[in-house]
Structures are given as C-alpha cells and as structure tokens.
Amino acid sequence: RLRTSLLCLLLHMTESISVGVLDGDIPVLPPLVIIGSLILAMGLAACFGRKAFLPWFLKPVALRVVILAAFVYAFAAYHKAGANALHNAGSGVKFTPVKGLATNGLYSFTRNPLYLSVSMVLPVLSVVFDTAWLLMLAPLFVCYLHFVVIPVEEAFLEQKFGR
C-alpha cells in the first residue's frame, strides 16, 4: 500500500509540474528520469552484474572521486552561468513563469545549455561507479530530452515569443 501510495503521489506531482508549459505537457521531469535511470541501472547490476568497463588506469577509487569532484565543480559553474543568463532575460530555472527569452551567455552557443550539462550526469556516474549500465542508459536520457522535453519547450517559446 505504501509503495502504491508513493507511486501515485509521484505520478500526481509530475503531472502537475510544468516547465513553463501550461497543463504540464512534460510527463516526467528530467531529474526524475535520471533517478529512474540510476534505479534501473542498480536493478540491472543486481540481476546481471556490474559490467565494469574502465581501463586499469581509471580503476583507483581516489581518481574517480577526483573526476566526480571536477564534474560537480564544472556542472555547478555551468549551471550558474545558465541560470544567470535566464535570470538576466527575466526567467528562471526552477519551473517559474517565462518572462524573457535568453539569448546571451551560454544561450548564444546552444539553445539548451542546462540540458547539455545534465546529459553528462549519467556518463560521469558510470565512470565513478565503473558500471556500463549507466553508460548504456545515457543515450536514452538524451533521446528523452531531445524528443520529449525540448520540443515541448521550443513550441511554448515559439508561441510566446515568435520565431
């Protein structure tokens, strides 16, 4: 009962949250997809083994912790730069109303810099945990972003601001 209740609550939360699009057109938020990918990878590892893939020189745990720390630092800096660009345009990153279109900073190089940085989470974690399962799930996450999330956001932005 508790699991069913939690699942219903989670589904209700994801249906009611929108990324600037009315009626919550994005069925599952990207951070929840990452968490789901981690859970799926743990299940696959439990059933079929970890599937280690790193070469010998990346095997030391201390080196992988340094890689994780470097990624967290770079991710935070990149995310802050993207958030600042959105803020300067009058918008925000935490599902706030969209009041302006960001075209400066990171947004002058790519339309989706924050999703670009988030798409690196699973590959980096696959190195940290030395499991190929996360690496194999990473392209599915990128496809989810590209074919589900981004088109909805782009349609909304085009409707609101025009071409």
PDB file of N, CA and C in Angstrom, residues 113-156:
ATOM      1  N   PRO A 113      21.625  24.863 -22.898  1.00  0.00           N
ATOM      2  CA  PRO A 113      22.874  24.585 -22.185  1.00  0.00           C
ATOM      3  C   PRO A 113      22.678  23.805 -20.881  1.00  0.00           C
ATOM      4  N   LEU A 114      21.567  24.028 -20.198  1.00  0.00           N
ATOM      5  CA  LEU A 114      21.360  23.313 -18.939  1.00  0.00           C
ATOM      6  C   LEU A 114      21.080  21.836 -19.194  1.00  0.00           C
ATOM      7  N   TYR A 115      20.332  21.527 -20.254  1.00  0.00           N
ATOM      8  CA  TYR A 115      20.110  20.120 -20.586  1.00  0.00           C
ATOM      9  C   TYR A 115      21.398  19.473 -21.089  1.00  0.00           C
ATOM     10  N   LEU A 116      22.227  20.249 -21.759  1.00  0.00           N
ATOM     11  CA  LEU A 116      23.523  19.732 -22.195  1.00  0.00           C
ATOM     12  C   LEU A 116      24.360  19.295 -20.992  1.00  0.00           C
ATOM     13  N   SER A 117      24.351  20.120 -19.947  1.00  0.00           N
ATOM     14  CA  SER A 117      25.134  19.755 -18.755  1.00  0.00           C
ATOM     15  C   SER A 117      24.499  18.575 -18.020  1.00  0.00           C
ATOM     16  N   VAL A 118      23.189  18.538 -17.936  1.00  0.00           N
ATOM     17  CA  VAL A 118      22.507  17.433 -17.252  1.00  0.00           C
ATOM     18  C   VAL A 118      22.726  16.117 -17.995  1.00  0.00           C
ATOM     19  N   SER A 119      22.864  16.191 -19.316  1.00  0.00           N
ATOM     20  CA  SER A 119      23.067  14.960 -20.092  1.00  0.00           C
ATOM     21  C   SER A 119      24.408  14.287 -19.789  1.00  0.00           C
ATOM     22  N   MET A 120      25.305  14.993 -19.113  1.00  0.00           N
ATOM     23  CA  MET A 120      26.600  14.401 -18.751  1.00  0.00           C
ATOM     24  C   MET A 120      26.571  13.667 -17.413  1.00  0.00           C
ATOM     25  N   VAL A 121      25.483  13.785 -16.664  1.00  0.00           N
ATOM     26  CA  VAL A 121      25.411  13.181 -15.329  1.00  0.00           C
ATOM     27  C   VAL A 121      25.574  11.663 -15.399  1.00  0.00           C
ATOM     28  N   LEU A 122      24.814  10.989 -16.242  1.00  0.00           N
ATOM     29  CA  LEU A 122      24.879   9.522 -16.292  1.00  0.00           C
ATOM     30  C   LEU A 122      26.246   9.006 -16.773  1.00  0.00           C
ATOM     31  N   PRO A 123      26.841   9.576 -17.828  1.00  0.00           N
ATOM     32  CA  PRO A 123      28.182   9.104 -18.200  1.00  0.00           C
ATOM     33  C   PRO A 123      29.226   9.301 -17.099  1.00  0.00           C
ATOM     34  N   VAL A 124      29.167  10.430 -16.401  1.00  0.00           N
ATOM     35  CA  VAL A 124      30.125  10.663 -15.314  1.00  0.00           C
ATOM     36  C   VAL A 124      29.892   9.664 -14.181  1.00  0.00           C
ATOM     37  N   LEU A 125      28.639   9.431 -13.831  1.00  0.00           N
ATOM     38  CA  LEU A 125      28.360   8.456 -12.774  1.00  0.00           C
ATOM     39  C   LEU A 125      28.746   7.047 -13.188  1.00  0.00           C
ATOM     40  N   SER A 126      28.679   6.747 -14.490  1.00  0.00           N
ATOM     41  CA  SER A 126      29.115   5.423 -14.947  1.00  0.00           C
ATOM     42  C   SER A 126      30.618   5.245 -14.724  1.00  0.00           C
ATOM     43  N   VAL A 127      31.386   6.319 -14.862  1.00  0.00           N
ATOM     44  CA  VAL A 127      32.822   6.258 -14.575  1.00  0.00           C
ATOM     45  C   VAL A 127      33.048   6.156 -13.067  1.00  0.00           C
ATOM     46  N   VAL A 128      32.324   6.955 -12.302  1.00  0.00           N
ATOM     47  CA  VAL A 128      32.504   6.951 -10.848  1.00  0.00           C
ATOM     48  C   VAL A 128      32.216   5.567 -10.275  1.00  0.00           C
ATOM     49  N   PHE A 129      31.129   4.940 -10.733  1.00  0.00           N
ATOM     50  CA  PHE A 129      30.737   3.634 -10.200  1.00  0.00           C
ATOM     51  C   PHE A 129      31.259   2.469 -11.039  1.00  0.00           C
ATOM     52  N   ASP A 130      31.964   2.760 -12.129  1.00  0.00           N
ATOM     53  CA  ASP A 130      32.510   1.750 -13.031  1.00  0.00           C
ATOM     54  C   ASP A 130      31.451   0.721 -13.420  1.00  0.00           C
ATOM     55  N   THR A 131      30.362   1.225 -13.964  1.00  0.00           N
ATOM     56  CA  THR A 131      29.311   0.333 -14.452  1.00  0.00           C
ATOM     57  C   THR A 131      28.851   0.785 -15.833  1.00  0.00           C
ATOM     58  N   ALA A 132      28.870  -0.132 -16.751  1.00  0.00           N
ATOM     59  CA  ALA A 132      28.467   0.173 -18.119  1.00  0.00           C
ATOM     60  C   ALA A 132      26.960   0.391 -18.234  1.00  0.00           C
ATOM     61  N   TRP A 133      26.196  -0.070 -17.251  1.00  0.00           N
ATOM     62  CA  TRP A 133      24.742   0.083 -17.328  1.00  0.00           C
ATOM     63  C   TRP A 133      24.348   1.559 -17.420  1.00  0.00           C
ATOM     64  N   LEU A 134      24.953   2.387 -16.622  1.00  0.00           N
ATOM     65  CA  LEU A 134      24.631   3.813 -16.677  1.00  0.00           C
ATOM     66  C   LEU A 134      25.044   4.422 -18.014  1.00  0.00           C
ATOM     67  N   LEU A 135      26.167   3.966 -18.524  1.00  0.00           N
ATOM     68  CA  LEU A 135      26.637   4.462 -19.814  1.00  0.00           C
ATOM     69  C   LEU A 135      25.667   4.056 -20.931  1.00  0.00           C
ATOM     70  N   MET A 136      25.100   2.855 -20.825  1.00  0.00           N
ATOM     71  CA  MET A 136      24.144   2.397 -21.830  1.00  0.00           C
ATOM     72  C   MET A 136      22.805   3.124 -21.723  1.00  0.00           C
ATOM     73  N   LEU A 137      22.451   3.576 -20.534  1.00  0.00           N
ATOM     74  CA  LEU A 137      21.185   4.292 -20.358  1.00  0.00           C
ATOM     75  C   LEU A 137      21.293   5.770 -20.737  1.00  0.00           C
ATOM     76  N   ALA A 138      22.496   6.301 -20.778  1.00  0.00           N
ATOM     77  CA  ALA A 138      22.693   7.726 -21.074  1.00  0.00           C
ATOM     78  C   ALA A 138      22.092   8.149 -22.422  1.00  0.00           C
ATOM     79  N   PRO A 139      22.283   7.395 -23.499  1.00  0.00           N
ATOM     80  CA  PRO A 139      21.667   7.817 -24.769  1.00  0.00           C
ATOM     81  C   PRO A 139      20.135   7.853 -24.711  1.00  0.00           C
ATOM     82  N   LEU A 140      19.542   6.973 -23.908  1.00  0.00           N
ATOM     83  CA  LEU A 140      18.084   7.003 -23.767  1.00  0.00           C
ATOM     84  C   LEU A 140      17.636   8.302 -23.089  1.00  0.00           C
ATOM     85  N   PHE A 141      18.409   8.751 -22.114  1.00  0.00           N
ATOM     86  CA  PHE A 141      18.092  10.010 -21.439  1.00  0.00           C
ATOM     87  C   PHE A 141      18.225  11.181 -22.414  1.00  0.00           C
ATOM     88  N   VAL A 142      19.265  11.180 -23.213  1.00  0.00           N
ATOM     89  CA  VAL A 142      19.459  12.247 -24.203  1.00  0.00           C
ATOM     90  C   VAL A 142      18.310  12.239 -25.211  1.00  0.00           C
ATOM     91  N   CYS A 143      17.875  11.040 -25.628  1.00  0.00           N
ATOM     92  CA  CYS A 143      16.730  10.948 -26.542  1.00  0.00           C
ATOM     93  C   CYS A 143      15.461  11.481 -25.889  1.00  0.00           C
ATOM     94  N   TYR A 144      15.278  11.194 -24.606  1.00  0.00           N
ATOM     95  CA  TYR A 144      14.127  11.730 -23.886  1.00  0.00           C
ATOM     96  C   TYR A 144      14.158  13.260 -23.904  1.00  0.00           C
ATOM     97  N   LEU A 145      15.300  13.829 -23.615  1.00  0.00           N
ATOM     98  CA  LEU A 145      15.415  15.285 -23.649  1.00  0.00           C
ATOM     99  C   LEU A 145      15.125  15.823 -25.048  1.00  0.00           C
ATOM    100  N   HIS A 146      15.737  15.198 -26.050  1.00  0.00           N
ATOM    101  CA  HIS A 146      15.667  15.699 -27.415  1.00  0.00           C
ATOM    102  C   HIS A 146      14.275  15.541 -28.036  1.00  0.00           C
ATOM    103  N   PHE A 147      13.625  14.404 -27.787  1.00  0.00           N
ATOM    104  CA  PHE A 147      12.358  14.122 -28.468  1.00  0.00           C
ATOM    105  C   PHE A 147      11.112  14.419 -27.629  1.00  0.00           C
ATOM    106  N   VAL A 148      11.251  14.574 -26.314  1.00  0.00           N
ATOM    107  CA  VAL A 148      10.083  14.816 -25.465  1.00  0.00           C
ATOM    108  C   VAL A 148      10.132  16.208 -24.838  1.00  0.00           C
ATOM    109  N   VAL A 149      11.187  16.496 -24.105  1.00  0.00           N
ATOM    110  CA  VAL A 149      11.235  17.728 -23.322  1.00  0.00           C
ATOM    111  C   VAL A 149      11.473  18.956 -24.195  1.00  0.00           C
ATOM    112  N   ILE A 150      12.508  18.937 -24.986  1.00  0.00           N
ATOM    113  CA  ILE A 150      12.893  20.126 -25.756  1.00  0.00           C
ATOM    114  C   ILE A 150      11.823  20.544 -26.771  1.00  0.00           C
ATOM    115  N   PRO A 151      11.206  19.618 -27.522  1.00  0.00           N
ATOM    116  CA  PRO A 151      10.169  20.075 -28.457  1.00  0.00           C
ATOM    117  C   PRO A 151       8.997  20.798 -27.781  1.00  0.00           C
ATOM    118  N   VAL A 152       8.595  20.320 -26.601  1.00  0.00           N
ATOM    119  CA  VAL A 152       7.509  20.976 -25.880  1.00  0.00           C
ATOM    120  C   VAL A 152       7.928  22.383 -25.461  1.00  0.00           C
ATOM    121  N   GLU A 153       9.139  22.500 -24.939  1.00  0.00           N
ATOM    122  CA  GLU A 153       9.621  23.818 -24.525  1.00  0.00           C
ATOM    123  C   GLU A 153       9.786  24.748 -25.724  1.00  0.00           C
ATOM    124  N   GLU A 154      10.333  24.234 -26.828  1.00  0.00           N
ATOM    125  CA  GLU A 154      10.527  25.070 -28.010  1.00  0.00           C
ATOM    126  C   GLU A 154       9.194  25.552 -28.572  1.00  0.00           C
ATOM    127  N   ALA A 155       8.187  24.661 -28.595  1.00  0.00           N
ATOM    128  CA  ALA A 155       6.862  25.058 -29.087  1.00  0.00           C
ATOM    129  C   ALA A 155       6.272  26.157 -28.204  1.00  0.00           C
ATOM    130  N   PHE A 156       6.445  26.006 -26.904  1.00  0.00           N
ATOM    131  CA  PHE A 156       5.941  27.019 -25.981  1.00  0.00           C
ATOM    132  C   PHE A 156       6.643  28.355 -26.207  1.00  0.00           C
TER     133      PHE A 156
END
